[in-house]
Structures are given as structure tokens and as C-alpha cells.
Amino acid sequence: MPIKINGSVKARVQTFGCQQNEADSERLRGMLAEMGYAMTDSDGDADVIVINTCAVREHAEAKVFGVIGALSHLKKARPWMIIAVCGCMAQRPEIAERIRASYRHVDLVFGTYALARFPELLETALSGGSRVFATEEEPAGALAEGIPRLRGRKYTAWLPVMYGCDNFCAYCIVPYVRGRERSRAPEIVEAEARELIESGACDITLLGQNVNSYGRSGGDVFFPELLRRLSGAPGDFILRFMTSHPKDAGEELFSAMASSPKIARHIHLPFQSGSDRVLAMMNRGYTRGRYSELIAMAREKLPGVVITSDVIVGFPGETEADFEETYSLIKSVRFDALFTFIHSPRPGAPSAELPDTVPREEKQRWFDRMTALQNSVSAELHQAYIGKTLRVLIDLETGDAEYPVSGRTSGNRLVRLRGSGAPGALGSFADVKITGCNTWSLTGELAQARSASATGAKL
Ligand code: SAM
Ligand code: SF4
Ligand code: F3S
């Protein structure tokens, strides 16, 4: 089978996971582009399809198996095409085995450790012969640099600062599929940030499963210092980061955030449960009391900070009384937004072995109560923005006639903009008068477009 070069072959990379997976997909596309592939959004004209997967919940896995299964007909019609499955699911031996046995139209399976070897693995798959499986773990500390990337968005960018996770929360598969924590060298992160800013990115999100652990796997620059260094770079941009773990967050982090208006006034601080008993079973390493202290500290150091979080209900052994603790924490903190999940047993993670007696319907009832509470809080908090003028980075064309563009505030609130002048402000920071809202977003109109000075107004 010929290897066609110079854009006459097309590739599609589909992402099913978190922001880290998105960042990996940008690298997969970068490697494909270097090999001469043009990108496509359609399976039907792709010569290579890469499915970048997520293993965090059963639902995510089921969705991926549906997508892989549906490709078997296409593979019959286009037998030369390569179907590759990679990412977190591919790193799980039992999943790789299931693909080997039952999804024989998949040509290449490679795990998170093998990302940098993708070009070589693809060449092997293209050269015919047998199917290629690269799912072995690599030695702790391995970290590949210099992988090209092809970004999909002009104004917003992902910047991974660390990989892996050492926290082993009892419900979570991530430490098993992403390996031990490895921090990228601060000079490399700084150089990449400069490159992104020079190429037009003005909203950069630093990524890590626990960014507060940055530097702890070796080196002497820790996350607060990294934030200070990056925010000192010239140019007009805003820095975001996720995710922070409450056990490692504190005064130093909040002071670093307060040190520069270029650092977003937003912290995503997952609490997972409001019950100390469940937090201990989850192996989270903090109590409800400590979490509440952190929220108070963040609000004191960073007036107006937007606080978002993740929560799980239905952890094995959780009782109605435990759930009430979670409910009351949500009520007292008043998060701006909350990502809510029902516990999904992950084979390989300790919680999958625990006895679980609460019926699914009961968990669903807890979940529905919790989301109803949060939706009403989010709507109330959004209502309070009406009439205010906020500084917004306008970063997206929506295709919607009434709200042709959208943007984000420093606190990461989505703002949809009305008015024929709005598209002209794309790629700039602008003052936006908020005129309406719903639970999930704000709407507004340009007060006055301007190229931002990041040392300017409160965001
Ligand atoms: N590293 C981040 C942290 O510790 O906050 C979170 C990473 S995880 C990809 C995102 C969220 O998925 C978690 O915060 C948790 O709420 C949820 N999650 C992880 N494992 C889960 C499971 N087995 N069932 C349900 N939700 C889960
Ligand atoms: Fe998973 Fe916990 Fe690590 Fe987050 S900190 S990725 S929830 S093990
Ligand atoms: Fe992310 Fe899912 Fe992997 S949340 S790290 S893609 S398991």
C-alpha cells in the first residue's frame, strides 16, 4: 500500500477525554501533519482515523466501543485505511485484549506511554503484515519533549505542565493509565508559553491532573513559582490552570494567583464529597473542614474569585447521611459551577472491589437533588452579573445568527455576544455589558472593543 505524501492523504483524530487528551490530540495531529497528512472532520474520506480515548467512567468507554464498532463497515469499503485506538483506554490491558479479540478491523492500539512513538507505529501498521499493539508501560520518569503540535484553536491553548498522577483516589483509574507524576522542565514550559503567545494565543490553560504537585517529581520550581514566572511574560494574555487538588492547595497558590491580573480569577477545586467518612474512603487526604477553610482563604485573597468543583455521589458505602453532608457543602459554598458524577466502578481501581448496597435509583435521586440545587445557585450567581461590564476575551465564532461570537471572562464564564459589531472583536479583549443569563452562560453586548492591556480592568 503506497504511503502518499503532501496532503493527498487525510487523517482524522477524534478525542473522547479530558483537556489532557485534547492536548495529546493536538500532538497526534502535529505528528500526522509532519508525515504529510491533511486533517479532515469526516470518517468517510480519512485514510487514517485515530480514536483518542478516556477510561474515567464506564459511559466514556461504552461510547468509544460504539464508535469503534461502527467503523467496521467503513473499513470494509476502504480496506487500505488505518484505524488506530490510543489514549487511556488503550493503556488498560483488558481493553487492549478486547480490541484484539473482538474488533479485528482496528489496526493499531497504543497507550498513553507510546504517544511519541506514533509515527513509527503508524509506519509499521501501514507496511501491512500484522496488527500493531504498543501498550507496555514505560519506566517511571519517562517524558517525551519536542513533539510537534497542530492546534485547532487560534486564541485559546492547552499547555501541559505535568503528566500522570500519584494520588490514587480510590475511585480513579487515571494513576493506572497515565503513570507516575512527571513535571516538564520550567524552561521548556516557559518557552512553549512564549511560542503560544507569539502565535496569537491569548488564553492559555496550564494542564495537569494535580498542578499543585508541579515540580515535586524533581526540580526546584514549584507551581506557585511557575505561575509567577509565566505571568511575567510580555504580551496580552490570560493564564488558567487545572486541576488543583485541595490537599496541596493553600496560601502560596492563592498569593501567586493574586500577584498578577494575567492569572485568571478562577479556581477549579474538586471536593468530591462533603462527608469526612467518604473523603477518607476515597483517599482524598483532606477533610470537609479543611476544604471550607481553603474556600474562605481563596475568597479572602482573591475577591470575586470564581470557584468551580467536581463531586461524586454513590461512592460504595456512602449513606443518605453522607449525601446530606455533600448537599449541605454545596449549599454553603455556593459554587459558580459544579461537574456532577455518579460513581462508576473502574476495574483496577480499589473502589470497584468495595461492597455497594445503594440501588442505582437511590443514587440517581441524590444526583438529581444535587444538580437541581446547583442549577439554582448557578442561575442566581449569573443573575447578579446583569448590568455589570466585564472584560471578555472574544475567542469563538458560534454560527448563531443572534449571538455570532462568544468569549470567556477571567472567571471562565461563557459570554455570548449579540450585535453585528461583535464579530469584529474576535481575538481581542473587550468590555462587555452583561444583559442576560441562564444557568450555563451570560449574554451581552460590546460596551467598547479594545485591544486589552492585561494590567487594565478587573476581569
Ligand atoms: N485530577 C482531578 C482531581 O483530582 O480533581 C480530576 C481528574 S478526573 C479526570 C475528573 C473528575 O472525574 C474527578 O474530579 C471526579 O469527580 C470524576 N471521576 C473520576 N473517577 C470517577 C469514577 N470512577 N466515577 C465517577 N466519577 C469519577
Ligand atoms: Fe484521579 Fe485523584 Fe489523580 Fe485526580 S487526583 S486524577 S481524581 S487519582
Ligand atoms: Fe483524561 Fe479520561 Fe484519561 S479524564 S486522563 S482522558 S482517563
Short mmCIF file of C-alpha atoms in Angstrom, two decimals, residues 151 154-156 195-203 427:
data_model
loop_
_atom_site.label_atom_id
_atom_site.label_comp_id
_atom_site.label_asym_id
_atom_site.label_seq_id
_atom_site.Cartn_x
_atom_site.Cartn_y
_atom_site.Cartn_z
CA ARG A 151 -3.63 23.44 17.37
CA LYS A 154 -6.22 30.27 17.45
CA TYR A 155 -6.82 32.23 20.64
CA THR A 156 -7.03 29.54 23.30
CA GLU A 195 5.68 30.40 21.46
CA LEU A 196 1.92 30.16 22.06
CA ILE A 197 1.63 33.86 22.85
CA GLU A 198 3.66 34.78 19.76
CA SER A 199 1.39 32.63 17.62
CA GLY A 200 -1.69 34.54 18.81
CA ALA A 201 -2.89 32.53 21.81
CA CYS A 202 -4.19 34.84 24.50
CA ASP A 203 -5.96 32.35 26.77
CA GLY A 427 -9.40 37.68 19.13
#
